[in-house]
Amino acid sequence: MDIYRPDRRSVLTAALTAVLVRGCAERTTIESLPPHHRIRPLEHGVFLPHGPQDGPAFTAMIGAAPRWMLLFRDWTHEVPPVAALDAVRAQGATPVLTWDPWHAPATGEVPADAAQQPAFALSRFAAGDHNHRISTWASALAAWGHDVVLRFAHEMNGTWYPWAAGVQGNTAEQYVRAWRHVHRVFAAAGATNVRWCWAPNVPALAPDTGGARLADCFPGQDVVDVLGLDGYNWGSSEPPLSWTTPEALFGPGLAQLRGLGARLPIMVTETASAEGHEPAQSKAEWITELFDYLLRQGDVLGVIWFHERKERDWSVDSSAAARTAYRRAVAKLH
């Protein structure tokens, strides 16, 4: 999740956009969808602060089981969270495992200098400093053998992580090299069950990339399976932040992702809204607008809600109205 306050692939036809679809086979299959005509339901997912153990309660609250479940692990973890991945699968969801090359702060409060971790500057990947950790994870996930979407080094276009372009002397070129290096190690380990998700933050709220464009940070469609996009409506309680509609929040980023010409599925990999504090600012209405907007985006496969009380009360049930709106929106997907 972004912590920067002011400014977070069977082919159907060769010409259409590729998307992941869930089939009866163990391995996720691939089909195609056009960008502006939806031919399969939008799928919903969730991040739960205590992990998949809270999945049944969340399902009971919103009336439908999530199809995707977001997890986070930093590089203090020597091996993947296989038990958590199994728990996600047991609930009928596909894990989206965010794998972040840093040592995350131990508390919820992130210090201003959290991105300054020289051990995780992108140059250290080229130097081979992290090869053992990468190989260990690659072998372990290959041995696990089930579908997992690996969201590696997300929000690289922000300023709040040590792998970001423009931070610690990092460049977009170094980011691409690091990504492709990690991907090669996984391929060599036979981790064909891993799907790679490249997920920037919405560009309008993450402008400082050391002069790099978002496209400059894209590793290439040969090493990416899903395009992700993170974005939050922070509300207007802390100027210069302002209430942002779903279309204004995600429209520019979706346009840039489509502009890559990669023909890959898109997922909103993190989103949520604050409660409004001014007239015409309703979180319940924002939730309805979000799902209505994304339903009109045929190449958007799914949306994952960040269900946690953190910098804001992002949770689905921050109010009875928000919870009701979310239940109704999800019910329309089925």
mmCIF file of C-alpha atoms in Angstrom:
data_model
loop_
_atom_site.group_PDB
_atom_site.id
_atom_site.type_symbol
_atom_site.label_atom_id
_atom_site.label_comp_id
_atom_site.label_asym_id
_atom_site.label_seq_id
_atom_site.Cartn_x
_atom_site.Cartn_y
_atom_site.Cartn_z
ATOM 1 C CA MET A 1 0.000 0.000 0.000
ATOM 2 C CA ASP A 2 1.258 3.422 -0.791
ATOM 3 C CA ILE A 3 2.167 5.585 2.145
ATOM 4 C CA TYR A 4 2.908 8.738 0.194
ATOM 5 C CA ARG A 5 0.315 11.188 1.363
ATOM 6 C CA PRO A 6 0.093 14.166 -1.008
ATOM 7 C CA ASP A 7 0.648 12.663 -4.122
ATOM 8 C CA ARG A 8 -0.654 4.961 -4.242
ATOM 9 C CA ARG A 9 -2.260 -13.814 -20.573
ATOM 10 C CA SER A 10 -6.003 -20.769 -25.170
ATOM 11 C CA VAL A 11 -6.151 -17.258 -27.133
ATOM 12 C CA LEU A 12 -9.715 -16.276 -28.180
ATOM 13 C CA THR A 13 -8.499 -13.930 -30.921
ATOM 14 C CA ALA A 14 -5.016 -12.648 -31.574
ATOM 15 C CA ALA A 15 -6.187 -9.055 -31.438
ATOM 16 C CA LEU A 16 -7.839 -9.111 -28.027
ATOM 17 C CA THR A 17 -6.522 -8.518 -24.538
ATOM 18 C CA ALA A 18 -5.388 -11.569 -22.539
ATOM 19 C CA VAL A 19 -6.936 -12.236 -19.150
ATOM 20 C CA LEU A 20 -6.666 -14.883 -16.502
ATOM 21 C CA VAL A 21 -9.747 -17.015 -16.040
ATOM 22 C CA ARG A 22 -10.373 -19.712 -13.540
ATOM 23 C CA GLY A 23 -10.922 -23.153 -15.165
ATOM 24 C CA CYS A 24 -11.396 -26.698 -13.949
ATOM 25 C CA ALA A 25 -7.700 -27.407 -14.461
ATOM 26 C CA GLU A 26 -5.317 -26.873 -11.587
ATOM 27 C CA ARG A 27 -3.250 -24.363 -13.538
ATOM 28 C CA THR A 28 -4.882 -21.077 -14.363
ATOM 29 C CA THR A 29 -5.812 -20.864 -18.043
ATOM 30 C CA ILE A 30 -5.661 -17.840 -20.302
ATOM 31 C CA GLU A 31 -8.322 -16.300 -22.499
ATOM 32 C CA SER A 32 -8.869 -12.935 -24.147
ATOM 33 C CA LEU A 33 -11.225 -10.072 -23.532
ATOM 34 C CA PRO A 34 -11.657 -6.741 -25.261
ATOM 35 C CA PRO A 35 -10.937 -3.719 -23.097
ATOM 36 C CA HIS A 36 -14.370 -2.129 -23.125
ATOM 37 C CA HIS A 37 -16.815 -5.015 -23.468
ATOM 38 C CA ARG A 38 -17.209 -7.304 -20.481
ATOM 39 C CA ILE A 39 -17.916 -10.968 -21.331
ATOM 40 C CA ARG A 40 -17.263 -12.452 -17.879
ATOM 41 C CA PRO A 41 -18.007 -11.249 -14.364
ATOM 42 C CA LEU A 42 -15.775 -8.850 -12.506
ATOM 43 C CA GLU A 43 -14.209 -10.749 -9.609
ATOM 44 C CA HIS A 44 -13.731 -9.330 -6.142
ATOM 45 C CA GLY A 45 -10.918 -9.932 -3.706
ATOM 46 C CA VAL A 46 -9.737 -8.718 -0.353
ATOM 47 C CA PHE A 47 -6.754 -8.018 1.843
ATOM 48 C CA LEU A 48 -7.414 -9.054 5.433
ATOM 49 C CA PRO A 49 -5.069 -7.741 8.140
ATOM 50 C CA HIS A 50 -4.913 -11.068 9.989
ATOM 51 C CA GLY A 51 -4.730 -13.133 6.806
ATOM 52 C CA PRO A 52 -6.984 -15.920 5.481
ATOM 53 C CA GLN A 53 -8.105 -16.905 8.972
ATOM 54 C CA ASP A 54 -10.509 -13.961 8.751
ATOM 55 C CA GLY A 55 -11.840 -15.094 5.366
ATOM 56 C CA PRO A 56 -14.968 -16.908 6.613
ATOM 57 C CA ALA A 57 -16.051 -13.925 8.712
ATOM 58 C CA PHE A 58 -15.494 -11.549 5.792
ATOM 59 C CA THR A 59 -17.474 -13.835 3.476
ATOM 60 C CA ALA A 60 -20.343 -13.945 5.966
ATOM 61 C CA MET A 61 -20.313 -10.156 6.253
ATOM 62 C CA ILE A 62 -20.451 -9.383 2.533
ATOM 63 C CA GLY A 63 -22.437 -12.443 1.457
ATOM 64 C CA ALA A 64 -19.940 -13.817 -1.101
ATOM 65 C CA ALA A 65 -16.538 -15.470 -0.902
ATOM 66 C CA PRO A 66 -13.660 -13.472 -2.394
ATOM 67 C CA ARG A 67 -12.091 -14.917 -5.535
ATOM 68 C CA TRP A 68 -8.710 -13.319 -4.787
ATOM 69 C CA MET A 69 -6.920 -12.860 -1.488
ATOM 70 C CA LEU A 70 -4.013 -10.459 -1.108
ATOM 71 C CA LEU A 71 -1.056 -11.318 1.129
ATOM 72 C CA PHE A 72 2.124 -9.394 1.962
ATOM 73 C CA ARG A 73 5.604 -10.700 2.766
ATOM 74 C CA ASP A 74 8.843 -8.770 2.976
ATOM 75 C CA TRP A 75 12.368 -10.160 2.830
ATOM 76 C CA THR A 76 12.640 -10.890 6.516
ATOM 77 C CA HIS A 77 10.732 -14.081 5.551
ATOM 78 C CA GLU A 78 13.174 -16.678 4.279
ATOM 79 C CA VAL A 79 10.507 -18.930 2.780
ATOM 80 C CA PRO A 80 7.046 -18.369 1.256
ATOM 81 C CA PRO A 81 3.964 -18.558 3.521
ATOM 82 C CA VAL A 82 2.836 -21.988 2.296
ATOM 83 C CA ALA A 83 0.351 -22.492 5.134
ATOM 84 C CA ALA A 84 -1.340 -19.188 4.327
ATOM 85 C CA LEU A 85 -1.371 -20.011 0.617
ATOM 86 C CA ASP A 86 -3.030 -23.347 1.408
ATOM 87 C CA ALA A 87 -5.583 -21.570 3.591
ATOM 88 C CA VAL A 88 -6.440 -19.199 0.742
ATOM 89 C CA ARG A 89 -6.919 -22.119 -1.660
ATOM 90 C CA ALA A 90 -9.078 -23.946 0.882
ATOM 91 C CA GLN A 91 -11.485 -20.998 0.729
ATOM 92 C CA GLY A 92 -11.745 -21.207 -3.058
ATOM 93 C CA ALA A 93 -9.629 -18.127 -3.711
ATOM 94 C CA THR A 94 -6.415 -17.541 -5.608
ATOM 95 C CA PRO A 95 -3.590 -15.977 -3.565
ATOM 96 C CA VAL A 96 -2.065 -12.726 -4.724
ATOM 97 C CA LEU A 97 1.242 -12.704 -2.880
ATOM 98 C CA THR A 98 2.910 -9.330 -2.625
ATOM 99 C CA TRP A 99 6.647 -9.982 -2.304
ATOM 100 C CA ASP A 100 8.488 -6.845 -1.334
ATOM 101 C CA PRO A 101 12.310 -6.673 -1.276
ATOM 102 C CA TRP A 102 12.869 -4.739 1.938
ATOM 103 C CA HIS A 103 12.545 -5.019 5.684
ATOM 104 C CA ALA A 104 9.148 -3.545 6.398
ATOM 105 C CA PRO A 105 8.707 -1.420 9.519
ATOM 106 C CA ALA A 106 7.739 -3.511 12.508
ATOM 107 C CA THR A 107 4.801 -1.251 13.389
ATOM 108 C CA GLY A 108 1.948 0.240 11.425
ATOM 109 C CA GLU A 109 3.566 3.654 11.548
ATOM 110 C CA VAL A 110 6.033 3.955 8.680
ATOM 111 C CA PRO A 111 8.926 6.366 9.271
ATOM 112 C CA ALA A 112 9.689 9.003 6.670
ATOM 113 C CA ASP A 113 13.044 7.403 5.845
ATOM 114 C CA ALA A 114 11.647 3.848 5.428
ATOM 115 C CA ALA A 115 12.634 3.806 1.742
ATOM 116 C CA GLN A 116 16.258 4.412 2.636
ATOM 117 C CA GLN A 117 17.464 0.802 2.876
ATOM 118 C CA PRO A 118 20.706 0.581 0.873
ATOM 119 C CA ALA A 119 20.748 -3.225 1.030
ATOM 120 C CA PHE A 120 17.674 -3.173 -1.205
ATOM 121 C CA ALA A 121 18.734 -0.592 -3.733
ATOM 122 C CA LEU A 122 18.205 -2.010 -7.201
ATOM 123 C CA SER A 123 21.942 -2.099 -7.889
ATOM 124 C CA ARG A 124 22.252 -4.810 -5.229
ATOM 125 C CA PHE A 125 20.190 -7.197 -7.398
ATOM 126 C CA ALA A 126 22.657 -6.858 -10.249
ATOM 127 C CA ALA A 127 25.442 -7.465 -7.754
ATOM 128 C CA GLY A 128 23.825 -10.794 -6.779
ATOM 129 C CA ASP A 129 23.296 -9.866 -3.138
ATOM 130 C CA HIS A 130 19.823 -11.441 -3.026
ATOM 131 C CA ASN A 131 20.293 -14.491 -5.241
ATOM 132 C CA HIS A 132 20.021 -16.960 -2.363
ATOM 133 C CA ARG A 133 16.691 -15.526 -1.181
ATOM 134 C CA ILE A 134 15.309 -15.424 -4.715
ATOM 135 C CA SER A 135 16.366 -19.023 -5.423
ATOM 136 C CA THR A 136 14.905 -20.228 -2.127
ATOM 137 C CA TRP A 137 11.509 -18.678 -2.832
ATOM 138 C CA ALA A 138 11.535 -19.859 -6.453
ATOM 139 C CA SER A 139 12.239 -23.474 -5.467
ATOM 140 C CA ALA A 140 9.705 -23.425 -2.633
ATOM 141 C CA LEU A 141 6.877 -22.028 -4.752
ATOM 142 C CA ALA A 142 7.713 -24.436 -7.567
ATOM 143 C CA ALA A 143 7.535 -27.313 -5.069
ATOM 144 C CA TRP A 144 4.208 -26.012 -3.721
ATOM 145 C CA GLY A 145 2.922 -26.284 -7.273
ATOM 146 C CA HIS A 146 -0.405 -24.417 -7.132
ATOM 147 C CA ASP A 147 -1.464 -21.185 -8.763
ATOM 148 C CA VAL A 148 -0.212 -18.022 -7.166
ATOM 149 C CA VAL A 149 -0.069 -14.494 -8.484
ATOM 150 C CA LEU A 150 3.253 -13.014 -7.371
ATOM 151 C CA ARG A 151 3.122 -9.233 -7.085
ATOM 152 C CA PHE A 152 6.818 -8.430 -6.924
ATOM 153 C CA ALA A 153 8.156 -4.996 -5.953
ATOM 154 C CA HIS A 154 4.898 -3.132 -6.435
ATOM 155 C CA GLU A 155 4.316 0.624 -6.582
ATOM 156 C CA MET A 156 7.726 1.194 -8.124
ATOM 157 C CA ASN A 157 6.553 4.585 -9.342
ATOM 158 C CA GLY A 158 6.218 6.025 -5.866
ATOM 159 C CA THR A 159 8.720 7.332 -3.357
ATOM 160 C CA TRP A 160 7.935 5.155 -0.340
ATOM 161 C CA TYR A 161 9.804 1.882 -1.132
ATOM 162 C CA PRO A 162 13.563 1.253 -1.504
ATOM 163 C CA TRP A 163 13.150 -0.330 -4.980
ATOM 164 C CA ALA A 164 11.287 2.640 -6.418
ATOM 165 C CA ALA A 165 12.631 4.485 -9.443
ATOM 166 C CA GLY A 166 14.145 7.768 -8.252
ATOM 167 C CA VAL A 167 14.833 6.462 -4.713
ATOM 168 C CA GLN A 168 18.340 5.595 -3.491
ATOM 169 C CA GLY A 169 19.707 6.351 -6.950
ATOM 170 C CA ASN A 170 17.464 3.696 -8.550
ATOM 171 C CA THR A 171 16.581 4.009 -12.208
ATOM 172 C CA ALA A 172 13.741 2.554 -14.241
ATOM 173 C CA GLU A 173 16.303 0.560 -16.240
ATOM 174 C CA GLN A 174 17.628 -0.998 -13.035
ATOM 175 C CA TYR A 175 14.099 -1.887 -11.977
ATOM 176 C CA VAL A 176 13.474 -3.689 -15.267
ATOM 177 C CA ARG A 177 16.792 -5.566 -14.971
ATOM 178 C CA ALA A 178 16.020 -6.595 -11.386
ATOM 179 C CA TRP A 179 12.535 -7.846 -12.333
ATOM 180 C CA ARG A 180 13.829 -9.851 -15.301
ATOM 181 C CA HIS A 181 16.623 -11.327 -13.162
ATOM 182 C CA VAL A 182 14.145 -12.532 -10.527
ATOM 183 C CA HIS A 183 11.871 -13.915 -13.253
ATOM 184 C CA ARG A 184 14.800 -15.858 -14.802
ATOM 185 C CA VAL A 185 15.603 -17.479 -11.474
ATOM 186 C CA PHE A 186 11.970 -18.593 -11.046
ATOM 187 C CA ALA A 187 11.871 -19.930 -14.608
ATOM 188 C CA ALA A 188 15.067 -21.899 -14.004
ATOM 189 C CA ALA A 189 13.500 -23.382 -10.866
ATOM 190 C CA GLY A 190 10.487 -24.575 -12.877
ATOM 191 C CA ALA A 191 8.024 -22.305 -11.071
ATOM 192 C CA THR A 192 5.493 -22.365 -13.902
ATOM 193 C CA ASN A 193 2.660 -22.064 -11.377
ATOM 194 C CA VAL A 194 3.683 -18.484 -10.610
ATOM 195 C CA ARG A 195 1.880 -15.668 -12.430
ATOM 196 C CA TRP A 196 3.678 -12.340 -12.394
ATOM 197 C CA CYS A 197 1.818 -9.173 -11.495
ATOM 198 C CA TRP A 198 3.403 -5.793 -12.224
ATOM 199 C CA ALA A 199 1.516 -3.240 -10.187
ATOM 200 C CA PRO A 200 2.282 0.489 -10.172
ATOM 201 C CA ASN A 201 0.427 3.012 -8.108
ATOM 202 C CA VAL A 202 -2.066 5.260 -9.839
ATOM 203 C CA PRO A 203 0.310 7.657 -11.627
ATOM 204 C CA ALA A 204 -1.571 10.845 -10.772
ATOM 205 C CA LEU A 205 -0.749 10.262 -7.112
ATOM 206 C CA ALA A 206 2.820 9.043 -7.639
ATOM 207 C CA PRO A 207 4.541 11.582 -9.869
ATOM 208 C CA ASP A 208 8.105 11.438 -8.582
ATOM 209 C CA THR A 209 9.859 8.634 -10.478
ATOM 210 C CA GLY A 210 13.226 10.253 -10.965
ATOM 211 C CA GLY A 211 12.215 11.452 -14.422
ATOM 212 C CA ALA A 212 11.117 7.968 -15.563
ATOM 213 C CA ARG A 213 7.796 7.372 -17.245
ATOM 214 C CA LEU A 214 5.582 4.532 -16.076
ATOM 215 C CA ALA A 215 6.244 2.728 -19.381
ATOM 216 C CA ASP A 216 9.973 2.900 -18.671
ATOM 217 C CA CYS A 217 9.451 0.719 -15.581
ATOM 218 C CA PHE A 218 7.481 -1.976 -17.443
ATOM 219 C CA PRO A 219 9.585 -5.188 -17.570
ATOM 220 C CA GLY A 220 7.934 -6.509 -20.765
ATOM 221 C CA GLN A 221 4.936 -8.676 -21.563
ATOM 222 C CA ASP A 222 7.154 -11.788 -21.839
ATOM 223 C CA VAL A 223 7.772 -11.611 -18.088
ATOM 224 C CA VAL A 224 4.445 -10.179 -16.876
ATOM 225 C CA ASP A 225 1.099 -12.010 -16.747
ATOM 226 C CA VAL A 226 -1.121 -9.453 -15.031
ATOM 227 C CA LEU A 227 -1.069 -5.659 -14.891
ATOM 228 C CA GLY A 228 -1.974 -4.345 -11.465
ATOM 229 C CA LEU A 229 -2.977 -0.887 -10.326
ATOM 230 C CA ASP A 230 -3.220 0.450 -6.781
ATOM 231 C CA GLY A 231 -5.230 3.496 -5.820
ATOM 232 C CA TYR A 232 -7.034 4.909 -2.794
ATOM 233 C CA ASN A 233 -9.547 7.658 -2.181
ATOM 234 C CA TRP A 234 -7.861 9.357 0.734
ATOM 235 C CA GLY A 235 -10.662 11.828 1.281
ATOM 236 C CA SER A 236 -10.331 15.517 2.035
ATOM 237 C CA SER A 237 -9.534 15.544 5.746
ATOM 238 C CA GLU A 238 -5.846 16.342 5.142
ATOM 239 C CA PRO A 239 -5.292 18.975 2.436
ATOM 240 C CA PRO A 240 -3.999 18.952 -0.265
ATOM 241 C CA LEU A 241 -5.636 15.535 -0.512
ATOM 242 C CA SER A 242 -9.119 15.658 -1.933
ATOM 243 C CA TRP A 243 -12.122 13.413 -2.463
ATOM 244 C CA THR A 244 -11.467 11.487 -5.717
ATOM 245 C CA THR A 245 -14.057 9.620 -7.738
ATOM 246 C CA PRO A 246 -13.209 6.080 -8.940
ATOM 247 C CA GLU A 247 -13.045 7.231 -12.570
ATOM 248 C CA ALA A 248 -10.744 10.132 -11.763
ATOM 249 C CA LEU A 249 -8.611 7.868 -9.571
ATOM 250 C CA PHE A 250 -8.186 4.940 -11.979
ATOM 251 C CA GLY A 251 -8.934 6.344 -15.438
ATOM 252 C CA PRO A 252 -5.491 7.847 -16.161
ATOM 253 C CA GLY A 253 -3.662 4.760 -14.879
ATOM 254 C CA LEU A 254 -5.825 2.357 -16.877
ATOM 255 C CA ALA A 255 -5.148 4.452 -19.966
ATOM 256 C CA GLN A 256 -1.392 4.212 -19.368
ATOM 257 C CA LEU A 257 -1.550 0.451 -18.789
ATOM 258 C CA ARG A 258 -3.487 -0.016 -22.017
ATOM 259 C CA GLY A 259 -0.997 2.272 -23.733
ATOM 260 C CA LEU A 260 1.752 -0.250 -23.029
ATOM 261 C CA GLY A 261 0.269 -2.415 -25.809
ATOM 262 C CA ALA A 262 0.918 -5.517 -23.705
ATOM 263 C CA ARG A 263 -2.545 -7.105 -24.177
ATOM 264 C CA LEU A 264 -2.591 -8.390 -20.620
ATOM 265 C CA PRO A 265 -5.384 -8.592 -18.048
ATOM 266 C CA ILE A 266 -5.659 -5.827 -15.494
ATOM 267 C CA MET A 267 -6.482 -6.044 -11.815
ATOM 268 C CA VAL A 268 -7.057 -3.306 -9.304
ATOM 269 C CA THR A 269 -4.720 -4.888 -6.798
ATOM 270 C CA GLU A 270 -5.412 -2.465 -3.942
ATOM 271 C CA THR A 271 -8.164 0.028 -3.368
ATOM 272 C CA ALA A 272 -10.358 1.468 -0.663
ATOM 273 C CA SER A 273 -11.967 4.717 0.353
ATOM 274 C CA ALA A 274 -12.007 6.853 3.430
ATOM 275 C CA GLU A 275 -15.306 7.970 4.878
ATOM 276 C CA GLY A 276 -16.318 11.398 3.653
ATOM 277 C CA HIS A 277 -16.304 14.469 5.893
ATOM 278 C CA GLU A 278 -18.004 16.946 3.575
ATOM 279 C CA PRO A 279 -21.389 17.127 1.861
ATOM 280 C CA ALA A 280 -21.678 14.829 -1.190
ATOM 281 C CA GLN A 281 -18.807 12.692 0.114
ATOM 282 C CA SER A 282 -20.253 9.243 0.774
ATOM 283 C CA LYS A 283 -18.088 6.142 1.049
ATOM 284 C CA ALA A 284 -21.163 4.011 0.345
ATOM 285 C CA GLU A 285 -21.791 5.900 -2.902
ATOM 286 C CA TRP A 286 -18.064 5.697 -3.765
ATOM 287 C CA ILE A 287 -18.174 1.893 -3.422
ATOM 288 C CA THR A 288 -21.191 1.719 -5.741
ATOM 289 C CA GLU A 289 -19.474 4.020 -8.234
ATOM 290 C CA LEU A 290 -16.261 1.958 -8.082
ATOM 291 C CA PHE A 291 -17.932 -1.318 -9.019
ATOM 292 C CA ASP A 292 -20.130 0.344 -11.649
ATOM 293 C CA TYR A 293 -17.049 1.952 -13.220
ATOM 294 C CA LEU A 294 -14.938 -1.211 -13.201
ATOM 295 C CA LEU A 295 -17.791 -3.276 -14.639
ATOM 296 C CA ARG A 296 -17.565 -1.020 -17.686
ATOM 297 C CA GLN A 297 -13.840 -1.814 -18.060
ATOM 298 C CA GLY A 298 -13.924 -5.196 -19.824
ATOM 299 C CA ASP A 299 -10.211 -5.886 -19.448
ATOM 300 C CA VAL A 300 -10.286 -5.418 -15.667
ATOM 301 C CA LEU A 301 -10.407 -8.924 -14.273
ATOM 302 C CA GLY A 302 -10.855 -8.135 -10.611
ATOM 303 C CA VAL A 303 -10.667 -5.657 -7.774
ATOM 304 C CA ILE A 304 -9.114 -6.239 -4.359
ATOM 305 C CA TRP A 305 -10.353 -4.193 -1.399
ATOM 306 C CA PHE A 306 -7.889 -3.239 1.339
ATOM 307 C CA HIS A 307 -9.984 -4.127 4.381
ATOM 308 C CA GLU A 308 -7.969 -2.608 7.206
ATOM 309 C CA ARG A 309 -8.063 0.296 9.579
ATOM 310 C CA LYS A 310 -4.719 1.916 8.895
ATOM 311 C CA GLU A 311 -3.994 5.471 7.733
ATOM 312 C CA ARG A 312 -7.753 5.717 7.274
ATOM 313 C CA ASP A 313 -10.540 3.365 8.176
ATOM 314 C CA TRP A 314 -10.385 1.569 4.836
ATOM 315 C CA SER A 315 -12.528 -1.332 6.036
ATOM 316 C CA VAL A 316 -15.708 -2.347 4.224
ATOM 317 C CA ASP A 317 -17.662 -1.989 7.446
ATOM 318 C CA SER A 318 -16.429 1.432 8.523
ATOM 319 C CA SER A 319 -20.133 2.307 8.497
ATOM 320 C CA ALA A 320 -23.368 0.380 8.096
ATOM 321 C CA ALA A 321 -24.012 2.235 4.831
ATOM 322 C CA ALA A 322 -20.604 1.275 3.429
ATOM 323 C CA ARG A 323 -21.100 -2.374 4.369
ATOM 324 C CA THR A 324 -24.538 -2.445 2.746
ATOM 325 C CA ALA A 325 -23.199 -0.806 -0.418
ATOM 326 C CA TYR A 326 -20.375 -3.331 -0.657
ATOM 327 C CA ARG A 327 -22.740 -6.282 -0.172
ATOM 328 C CA ARG A 328 -25.023 -4.965 -2.902
ATOM 329 C CA ALA A 329 -22.141 -4.275 -5.295
ATOM 330 C CA VAL A 330 -20.669 -7.752 -4.844
ATOM 331 C CA ALA A 331 -24.089 -9.380 -5.213
ATOM 332 C CA LYS A 332 -24.394 -7.834 -8.674
ATOM 333 C CA LEU A 333 -21.212 -9.620 -9.795
ATOM 334 C CA HIS A 334 -22.729 -13.093 -9.511
#
